[in-house]
Short mmCIF file of C-alpha atoms in Angstrom, two decimals:
data_model
loop_
_atom_site.label_atom_id
_atom_site.label_comp_id
_atom_site.label_asym_id
_atom_site.label_seq_id
_atom_site.Cartn_x
_atom_site.Cartn_y
_atom_site.Cartn_z
CA GLU A 1 32.10 17.16 15.77
CA ALA A 2 30.52 17.34 12.33
CA ASP A 3 27.83 19.98 12.32
CA ILE A 4 26.25 22.94 10.54
CA TYR A 5 26.58 26.34 12.15
CA GLN A 6 24.58 29.47 11.52
CA THR A 7 25.27 32.92 12.94
CA PRO A 8 23.69 35.03 14.16
CA ARG A 9 20.78 33.02 15.55
CA TYR A 10 18.66 36.17 15.91
CA LEU A 11 19.04 39.52 14.20
CA VAL A 12 16.95 42.67 14.42
CA ILE A 13 18.04 45.33 11.98
CA GLY A 14 16.74 48.51 10.43
CA THR A 15 15.57 48.99 6.87
CA GLY A 16 18.31 49.68 4.36
CA LYS A 17 21.11 47.97 6.24
CA LYS A 18 23.40 45.44 4.59
CA ILE A 19 23.52 42.08 6.36
CA THR A 20 25.31 38.80 5.93
CA LEU A 21 24.01 35.57 7.38
CA GLU A 22 26.77 33.07 7.98
CA CYS A 23 26.61 29.33 7.39
CA SER A 24 29.46 26.90 7.87
CA GLN A 25 29.56 23.13 7.90
CA THR A 26 32.14 20.62 9.04
CA MET A 27 30.24 17.72 7.50
CA GLY A 28 32.53 17.52 4.48
CA HIS A 29 29.53 18.03 2.20
CA ASP A 30 29.77 19.47 -1.29
CA LYS A 31 26.16 20.63 -1.61
CA MET A 32 24.73 23.50 0.42
CA TYR A 33 21.35 25.23 0.46
CA TRP A 34 19.54 28.27 1.81
CA TYR A 35 15.85 28.13 2.61
CA GLN A 36 13.41 30.82 3.71
CA GLN A 37 10.63 29.81 6.07
CA ASP A 38 7.81 31.90 7.50
CA PRO A 39 6.28 30.63 10.77
CA GLY A 40 4.13 27.55 10.26
CA MET A 41 4.78 27.52 6.54
CA GLU A 42 6.78 25.38 4.15
CA LEU A 43 10.44 25.84 3.42
CA HIS A 44 11.25 27.63 0.17
CA LEU A 45 14.61 27.09 -1.53
CA ILE A 46 16.24 30.44 -2.34
CA HIS A 47 19.84 29.45 -3.21
CA TYR A 48 21.93 26.34 -3.60
CA SER A 49 25.47 25.37 -4.44
CA TYR A 50 26.94 22.07 -5.60
CA GLY A 51 30.53 23.08 -4.97
CA VAL A 52 33.09 25.85 -4.82
CA ASN A 53 32.34 28.72 -7.21
CA SER A 54 28.97 27.18 -8.07
CA THR A 55 25.77 28.97 -7.01
CA GLU A 56 22.23 28.85 -8.34
CA LYS A 57 18.94 30.52 -7.52
CA GLY A 58 16.19 28.38 -6.10
CA ASP A 59 12.47 28.27 -6.69
CA LEU A 60 11.65 31.32 -4.58
CA SER A 61 12.80 34.63 -5.97
CA SER A 62 15.02 36.38 -3.49
CA GLU A 63 16.87 39.68 -3.43
CA SER A 64 19.69 38.03 -1.53
CA THR A 65 22.97 36.83 -2.97
CA VAL A 66 25.31 34.01 -1.97
CA SER A 67 28.91 33.04 -2.51
CA ARG A 68 30.84 29.77 -2.23
CA ILE A 69 34.54 30.49 -2.08
CA ARG A 70 35.27 27.66 0.34
CA THR A 71 33.59 24.28 0.52
CA GLU A 72 32.59 24.69 4.14
CA HIS A 73 31.29 28.26 3.95
CA PHE A 74 28.09 29.53 2.25
CA PRO A 75 27.16 33.06 3.38
CA LEU A 76 23.98 34.84 2.32
CA THR A 77 23.94 38.62 1.87
CA LEU A 78 21.15 41.17 1.70
CA GLU A 79 22.48 44.47 0.32
CA SER A 80 19.55 46.52 1.61
CA ALA A 81 17.25 44.88 4.13
CA ARG A 82 13.50 45.53 3.96
CA PRO A 83 10.64 44.52 6.27
CA SER A 84 9.54 41.97 3.62
CA HIS A 85 12.80 40.11 4.33
CA THR A 86 11.64 39.33 7.85
CA SER A 87 11.67 35.55 8.07
CA GLN A 88 13.65 32.55 9.26
CA TYR A 89 16.58 31.51 7.10
CA LEU A 90 17.75 27.89 7.22
CA CYS A 91 21.03 26.59 5.86
CA ALA A 92 21.45 22.94 4.92
CA SER A 93 24.03 20.66 3.38
CA SER A 94 24.13 17.25 1.76
CA ALA A 95 26.71 14.84 0.43
CA GLN A 96 27.18 13.94 -3.20
CA GLY A 97 25.01 11.06 -4.30
CA THR A 98 22.22 11.68 -1.81
CA ASP A 99 19.31 14.10 -1.49
CA GLU A 100 19.26 13.78 2.31
CA GLN A 101 19.90 17.19 3.81
CA TYR A 102 21.19 18.23 7.22
CA PHE A 103 20.00 21.52 8.63
CA GLY A 104 21.53 24.26 10.71
CA PRO A 105 19.69 25.88 13.64
CA GLY A 106 18.48 28.81 11.53
CA THR A 107 18.69 32.60 11.72
CA ARG A 108 15.57 34.50 12.63
CA LEU A 109 15.74 37.89 10.91
CA THR A 110 13.54 40.84 11.75
CA VAL A 111 13.79 44.01 9.68
CA THR A 112 12.15 47.03 11.25
CA ALA B 1 6.37 22.08 -10.77
CA GLN B 2 6.73 19.45 -8.14
CA ARG B 3 4.37 19.74 -5.19
CA VAL B 4 4.13 18.11 -1.79
CA THR B 5 0.81 18.35 0.00
CA GLN B 6 0.21 17.87 3.70
CA PRO B 7 -3.52 18.44 4.11
CA GLU B 8 -3.56 18.80 7.91
CA LYS B 9 -1.86 21.83 9.44
CA LEU B 10 -2.83 20.70 12.94
CA LEU B 11 -3.40 17.19 14.29
CA SER B 12 -4.15 16.22 17.87
CA VAL B 13 -4.32 12.71 19.24
CA PHE B 14 -4.35 11.22 22.70
CA LYS B 15 -1.37 9.38 24.11
CA GLY B 16 -1.48 5.73 23.10
CA ALA B 17 -3.70 6.35 20.09
CA PRO B 18 -2.57 5.63 16.54
CA VAL B 19 -1.45 8.58 14.47
CA GLU B 20 -1.19 9.09 10.72
CA LEU B 21 0.23 12.19 9.09
CA LYS B 22 -0.73 12.44 5.44
CA CYS B 23 1.57 13.37 2.58
CA ASN B 24 0.93 13.37 -1.16
CA TYR B 25 3.44 14.25 -3.84
CA SER B 26 3.07 15.19 -7.48
CA TYR B 27 6.31 14.04 -9.09
CA SER B 28 5.61 11.46 -11.78
CA GLY B 29 9.04 9.88 -11.82
CA SER B 30 10.75 7.97 -9.04
CA PRO B 31 11.15 10.46 -6.23
CA GLU B 32 13.05 10.06 -3.04
CA LEU B 33 10.70 10.76 -0.14
CA PHE B 34 11.59 11.97 3.35
CA TRP B 35 9.97 12.88 6.62
CA TYR B 36 11.64 15.60 8.65
CA VAL B 37 10.72 16.55 12.22
CA GLN B 38 11.25 19.70 14.23
CA TYR B 39 10.84 19.44 17.99
CA SER B 40 10.30 22.60 20.02
CA ARG B 41 13.43 24.78 20.07
CA GLN B 42 15.40 22.26 18.00
CA ARG B 43 16.55 22.26 14.43
CA LEU B 44 14.90 20.44 11.59
CA GLN B 45 16.15 16.86 11.45
CA LEU B 46 15.60 13.84 9.28
CA LEU B 47 13.18 11.30 10.72
CA LEU B 48 13.15 8.71 7.98
CA ARG B 49 13.39 8.19 4.23
CA HIS B 50 11.54 5.71 2.10
CA ILE B 51 14.54 3.97 0.55
CA SER B 52 15.81 2.79 3.92
CA ARG B 53 12.44 1.24 4.82
CA GLU B 54 13.23 1.50 8.51
CA SER B 55 11.28 2.37 11.61
CA ILE B 56 12.52 5.35 13.59
CA LYS B 57 11.08 6.13 17.04
CA GLY B 58 8.22 3.77 16.17
CA PHE B 59 7.31 5.69 13.01
CA THR B 60 7.04 4.06 9.60
CA ALA B 61 6.12 5.41 6.20
CA ASP B 62 5.21 3.47 3.09
CA LEU B 63 5.55 4.82 -0.41
CA ASN B 64 2.38 4.19 -2.41
CA LYS B 65 3.15 5.06 -6.01
CA GLY B 66 -0.41 4.40 -7.17
CA GLU B 67 -1.80 6.98 -4.75
CA THR B 68 1.39 9.10 -4.83
CA SER B 69 1.36 9.10 -1.06
CA PHE B 70 3.93 8.73 1.70
CA HIS B 71 1.91 8.81 4.90
CA LEU B 72 3.70 8.68 8.26
CA LYS B 73 2.28 6.31 10.84
CA LYS B 74 2.79 5.30 14.44
CA PRO B 75 0.59 2.77 16.22
CA PHE B 76 0.85 4.29 19.71
CA ALA B 77 1.61 8.00 19.96
CA GLN B 78 3.70 9.35 22.83
CA GLU B 79 3.74 12.86 24.27
CA GLU B 80 7.34 13.30 23.13
CA ASP B 81 6.15 12.87 19.54
CA SER B 82 4.59 16.33 19.68
CA ALA B 83 6.42 18.30 17.00
CA MET B 84 6.19 19.79 13.53
CA TYR B 85 6.48 17.20 10.77
CA TYR B 86 7.44 17.98 7.19
CA CYS B 87 7.20 15.68 4.22
CA ALA B 88 9.73 16.28 1.44
CA SER B 89 10.29 14.93 -2.03
CA SER B 90 13.23 15.12 -4.39
CA GLY B 91 12.66 15.00 -8.12
CA SER B 92 14.74 15.16 -11.25
CA ALA B 93 16.51 18.32 -10.07
CA ARG B 94 17.70 16.40 -6.99
CA GLN B 95 16.44 19.17 -4.72
CA LEU B 96 13.95 18.84 -1.92
CA THR B 97 10.44 20.21 -2.15
CA PHE B 98 8.80 20.48 1.26
CA GLY B 99 5.19 20.32 2.28
CA SER B 100 3.72 23.00 4.52
CA GLY B 101 4.03 20.82 7.60
CA THR B 102 1.71 19.26 10.17
CA GLN B 103 1.86 20.28 13.82
CA LEU B 104 1.23 17.12 15.84
CA THR B 105 0.11 17.44 19.44
CA VAL B 106 -0.12 14.32 21.57
CA LEU B 107 -2.43 14.93 24.51
CA PRO B 108 -1.90 13.21 27.88
#
């Protein structure tokens, strides 16, 4: 079944640790996105990719990095987690020719 | 920069009453407008988009370019409509800008 998967769903980690949030989609979409969302607040775009080997930073400055080696996979990495990174991270994808995005279930990250 | 404004963070209505969730956008071109909904413990999902001009779950939204608005309406709210609603707009960069969301509660 076509879907977007995010793992882990919840992560509690200590300051200074390196973490990777996984996002995979079987939608066949070329475009993928990462958003950061604090509770009850708007979504902020932090990274996006329009295809393999293409990544761009979004509107919200982020210390995270992303890679797009395979069409279906768009992981996000934090080299050294800090409490300010505590948030929910949402992955999304969309097909070429449309701005309609499909979202994954999200990863709720807590950095202690 | 493009902005999407949802002036109400919280909105409560009684079951059977009409409901309107407000959305205003700032993009001066021809944006594509969307409403997304997030039910409790579920992922964010598309509710409707203006170019399809359809009604989903009884909800409709009309694009008013003069007022730069895209308000979401339903004539008779149901308890299952209780959720977080986000308005989103895409501009020249073909990326979505989201509003801050409106938490709708439909009271029995």
